[in-house]
mmCIF file of C-alpha atoms in Angstrom:
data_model
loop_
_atom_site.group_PDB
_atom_site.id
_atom_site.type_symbol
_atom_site.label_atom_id
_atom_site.label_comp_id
_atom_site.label_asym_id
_atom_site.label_seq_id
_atom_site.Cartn_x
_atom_site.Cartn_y
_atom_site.Cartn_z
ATOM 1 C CA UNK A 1 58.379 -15.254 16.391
ATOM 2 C CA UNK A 2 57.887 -14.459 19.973
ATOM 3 C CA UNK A 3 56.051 -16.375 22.656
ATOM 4 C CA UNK A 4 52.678 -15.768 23.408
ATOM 5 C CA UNK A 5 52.055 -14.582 27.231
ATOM 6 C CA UNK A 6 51.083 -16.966 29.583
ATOM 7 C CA UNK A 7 50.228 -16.960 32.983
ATOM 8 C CA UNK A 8 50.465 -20.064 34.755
ATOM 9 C CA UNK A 9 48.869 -18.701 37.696
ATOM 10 C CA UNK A 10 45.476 -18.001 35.551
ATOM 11 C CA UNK A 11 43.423 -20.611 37.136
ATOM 12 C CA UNK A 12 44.030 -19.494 40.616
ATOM 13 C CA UNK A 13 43.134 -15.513 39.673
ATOM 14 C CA UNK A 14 39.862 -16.888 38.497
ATOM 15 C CA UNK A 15 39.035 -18.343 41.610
ATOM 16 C CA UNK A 16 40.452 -15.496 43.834
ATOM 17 C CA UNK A 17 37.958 -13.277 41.471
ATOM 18 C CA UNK A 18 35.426 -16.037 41.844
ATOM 19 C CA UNK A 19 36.150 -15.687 45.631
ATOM 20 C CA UNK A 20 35.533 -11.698 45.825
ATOM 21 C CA UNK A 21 32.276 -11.474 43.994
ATOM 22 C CA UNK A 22 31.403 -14.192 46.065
ATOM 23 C CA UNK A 23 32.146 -12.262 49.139
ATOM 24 C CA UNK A 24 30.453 -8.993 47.416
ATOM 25 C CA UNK A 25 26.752 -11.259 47.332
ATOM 26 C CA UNK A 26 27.292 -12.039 50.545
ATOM 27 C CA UNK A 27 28.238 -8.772 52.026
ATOM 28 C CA UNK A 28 25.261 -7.480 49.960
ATOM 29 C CA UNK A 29 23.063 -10.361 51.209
ATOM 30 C CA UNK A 30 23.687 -9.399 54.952
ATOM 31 C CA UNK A 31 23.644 -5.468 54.328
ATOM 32 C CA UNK A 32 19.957 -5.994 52.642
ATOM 33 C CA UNK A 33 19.021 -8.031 55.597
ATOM 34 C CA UNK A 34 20.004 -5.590 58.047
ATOM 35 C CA UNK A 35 18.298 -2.730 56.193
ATOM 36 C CA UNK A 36 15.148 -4.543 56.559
ATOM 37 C CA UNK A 37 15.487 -5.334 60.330
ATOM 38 C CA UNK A 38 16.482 -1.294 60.771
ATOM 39 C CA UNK A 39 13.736 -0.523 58.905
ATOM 40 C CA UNK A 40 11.069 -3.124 60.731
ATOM 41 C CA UNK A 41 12.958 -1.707 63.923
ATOM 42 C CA UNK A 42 11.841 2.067 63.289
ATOM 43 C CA UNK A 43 8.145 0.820 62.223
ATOM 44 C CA UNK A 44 7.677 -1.006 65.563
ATOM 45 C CA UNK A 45 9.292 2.248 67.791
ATOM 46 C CA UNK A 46 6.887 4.483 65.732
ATOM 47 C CA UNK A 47 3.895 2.457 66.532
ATOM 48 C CA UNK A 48 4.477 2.220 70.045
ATOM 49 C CA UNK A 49 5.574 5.873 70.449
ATOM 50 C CA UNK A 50 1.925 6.247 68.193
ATOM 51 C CA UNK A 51 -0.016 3.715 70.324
ATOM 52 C CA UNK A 52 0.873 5.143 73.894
ATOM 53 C CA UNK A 53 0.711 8.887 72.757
ATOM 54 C CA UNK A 54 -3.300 8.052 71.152
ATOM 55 C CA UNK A 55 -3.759 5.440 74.188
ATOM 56 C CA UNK A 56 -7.261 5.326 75.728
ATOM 57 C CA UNK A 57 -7.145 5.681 79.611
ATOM 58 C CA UNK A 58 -10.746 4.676 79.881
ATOM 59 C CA UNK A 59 -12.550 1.665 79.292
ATOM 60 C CA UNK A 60 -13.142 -1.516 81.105
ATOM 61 C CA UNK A 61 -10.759 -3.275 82.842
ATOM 62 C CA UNK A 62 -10.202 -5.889 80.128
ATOM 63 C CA UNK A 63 -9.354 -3.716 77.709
ATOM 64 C CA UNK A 64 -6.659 -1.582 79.649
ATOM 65 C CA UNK A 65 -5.326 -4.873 80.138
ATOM 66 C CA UNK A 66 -5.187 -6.088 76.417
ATOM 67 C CA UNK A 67 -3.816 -2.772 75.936
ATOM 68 C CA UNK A 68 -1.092 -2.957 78.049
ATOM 69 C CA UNK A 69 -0.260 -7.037 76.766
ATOM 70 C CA UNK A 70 -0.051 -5.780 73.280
ATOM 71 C CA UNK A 71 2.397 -2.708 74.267
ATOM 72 C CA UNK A 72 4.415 -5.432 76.521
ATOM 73 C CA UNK A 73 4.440 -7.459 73.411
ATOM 74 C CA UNK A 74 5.196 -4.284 70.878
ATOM 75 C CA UNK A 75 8.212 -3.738 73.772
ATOM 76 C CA UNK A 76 10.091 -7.377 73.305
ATOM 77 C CA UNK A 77 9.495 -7.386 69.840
ATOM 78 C CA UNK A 78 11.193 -3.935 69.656
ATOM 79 C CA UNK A 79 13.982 -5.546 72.008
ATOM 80 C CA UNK A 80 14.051 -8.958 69.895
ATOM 81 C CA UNK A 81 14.393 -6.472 67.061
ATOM 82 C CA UNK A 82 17.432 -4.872 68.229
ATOM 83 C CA UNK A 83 19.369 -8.187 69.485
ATOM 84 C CA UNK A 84 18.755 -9.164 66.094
ATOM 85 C CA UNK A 85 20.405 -6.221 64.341
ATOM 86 C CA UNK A 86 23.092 -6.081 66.827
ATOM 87 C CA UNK A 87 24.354 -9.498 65.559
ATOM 88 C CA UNK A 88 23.351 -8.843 62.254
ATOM 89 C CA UNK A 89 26.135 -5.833 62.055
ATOM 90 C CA UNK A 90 28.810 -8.343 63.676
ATOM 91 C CA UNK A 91 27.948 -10.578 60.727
ATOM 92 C CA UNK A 92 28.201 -7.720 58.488
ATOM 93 C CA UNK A 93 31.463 -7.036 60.029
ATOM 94 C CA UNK A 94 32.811 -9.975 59.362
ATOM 95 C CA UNK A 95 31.868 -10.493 55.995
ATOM 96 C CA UNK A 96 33.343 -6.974 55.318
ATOM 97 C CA UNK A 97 36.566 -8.051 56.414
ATOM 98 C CA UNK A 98 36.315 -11.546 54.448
ATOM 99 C CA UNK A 99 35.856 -9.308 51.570
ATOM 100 C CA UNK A 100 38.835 -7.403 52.119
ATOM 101 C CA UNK A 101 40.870 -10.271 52.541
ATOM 102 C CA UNK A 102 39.632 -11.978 49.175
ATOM 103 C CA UNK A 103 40.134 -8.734 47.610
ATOM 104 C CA UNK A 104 43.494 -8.168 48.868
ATOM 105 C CA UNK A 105 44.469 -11.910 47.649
ATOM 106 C CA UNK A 106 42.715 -11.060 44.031
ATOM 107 C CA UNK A 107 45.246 -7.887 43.766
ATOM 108 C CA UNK A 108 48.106 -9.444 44.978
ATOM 109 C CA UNK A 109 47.971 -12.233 42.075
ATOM 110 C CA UNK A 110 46.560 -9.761 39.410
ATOM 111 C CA UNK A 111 50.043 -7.448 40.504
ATOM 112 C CA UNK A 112 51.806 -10.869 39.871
ATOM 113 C CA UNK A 113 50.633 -11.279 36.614
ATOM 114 C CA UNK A 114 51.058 -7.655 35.250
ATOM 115 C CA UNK A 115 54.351 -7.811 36.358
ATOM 116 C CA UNK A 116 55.174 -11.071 34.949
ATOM 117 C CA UNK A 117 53.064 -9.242 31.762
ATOM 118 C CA UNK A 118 55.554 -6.324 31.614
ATOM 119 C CA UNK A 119 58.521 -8.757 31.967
ATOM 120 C CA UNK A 120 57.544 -10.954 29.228
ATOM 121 C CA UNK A 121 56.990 -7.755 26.778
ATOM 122 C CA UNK A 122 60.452 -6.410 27.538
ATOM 123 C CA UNK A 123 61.780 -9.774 26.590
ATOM 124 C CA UNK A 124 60.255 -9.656 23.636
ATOM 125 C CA UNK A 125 60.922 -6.368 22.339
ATOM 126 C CA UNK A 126 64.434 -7.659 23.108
ATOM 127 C CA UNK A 127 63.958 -10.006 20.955
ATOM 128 C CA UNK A 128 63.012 -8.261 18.276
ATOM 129 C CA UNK A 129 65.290 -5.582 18.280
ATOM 130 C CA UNK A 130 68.303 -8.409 18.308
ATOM 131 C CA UNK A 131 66.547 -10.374 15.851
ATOM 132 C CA UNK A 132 66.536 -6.473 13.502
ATOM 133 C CA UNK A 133 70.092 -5.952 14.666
ATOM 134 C CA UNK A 134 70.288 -9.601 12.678
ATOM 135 C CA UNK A 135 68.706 -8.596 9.514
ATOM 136 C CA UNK A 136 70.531 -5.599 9.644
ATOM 137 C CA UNK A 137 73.752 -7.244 10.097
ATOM 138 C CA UNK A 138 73.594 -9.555 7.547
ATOM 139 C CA UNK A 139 72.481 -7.047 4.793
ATOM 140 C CA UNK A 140 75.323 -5.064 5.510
ATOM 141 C CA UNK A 141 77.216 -8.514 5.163
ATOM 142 C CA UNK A 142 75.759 -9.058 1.824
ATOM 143 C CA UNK A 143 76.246 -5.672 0.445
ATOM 144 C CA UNK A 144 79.877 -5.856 1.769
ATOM 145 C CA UNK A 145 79.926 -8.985 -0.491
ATOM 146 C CA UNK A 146 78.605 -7.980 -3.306
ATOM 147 C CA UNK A 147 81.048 -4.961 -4.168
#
């Protein structure tokens, strides 16, 4: 009766796979992230491009000067905005190439194992075809025998 396969290595291709869907959530956490803050980015250009194409140029003095405050403040948002995206994408970077790495150590263990896989069912379709030759071998001896 031939061996069942084992891998001793099992444990540790858990974790590796453990270790890429990890990476995966937090590749997807960052890319979700940075949608938003693209998306938020756009909003805020469109509204300012909106508010100084519609903007009044009459009115009191007050008012010309709330407007301009609020399009100063529309402006470093917009410019907060973009920092913000700028290192979001180096973070997204990043965990892009952490990904790769986990994924790379995943495949490296899961070639390991098939390999180690395919050995072990050559070995034992070795041994059964030496443990037929047997049989077959000693019915010939016994027929031999027998006459």
């Amino acid at each position: 009766m031939a061996k069942k396969f084992k891998f001793r290595l099992d444990p540790l291709l858990k974790l590796k796979s453990h270790k890429v869907e990890r990476a995966k959530e937090m590749l997807s956490e960052v890319s979700h992230l940075l949608y938003l803050k693209e998306d938020e980015h756009i909003k805020n250009l469109a509204y300012l491009d909106d508010m100084l194409r519609t903007g009044k140029q009459s009115g009191n003095v007050l008012q010309m000067q709330a407007v301009a405050y609020h399009n100063s403040f529309v402006r470093s948002q917009i410019e907060k905005l973009h920092k913000e995206i700028e290192k979001l994408k180096e973070i997204e970077n990043i965990r892009r190439m952490q990904l790769n790495k986990a994924m790379q150590e995943e495949k490296v263990l899961t070639k390991l194992r098939e390999k180690k896989e395919h050995n072990h069912a050559q070995e034992v379709l070795k041994e059964d075809n030496a443990f037929m030759d047997e049989i077959s071998i000693l019915r010939g001896t016994r027929r031999d025998g027998d006459r």
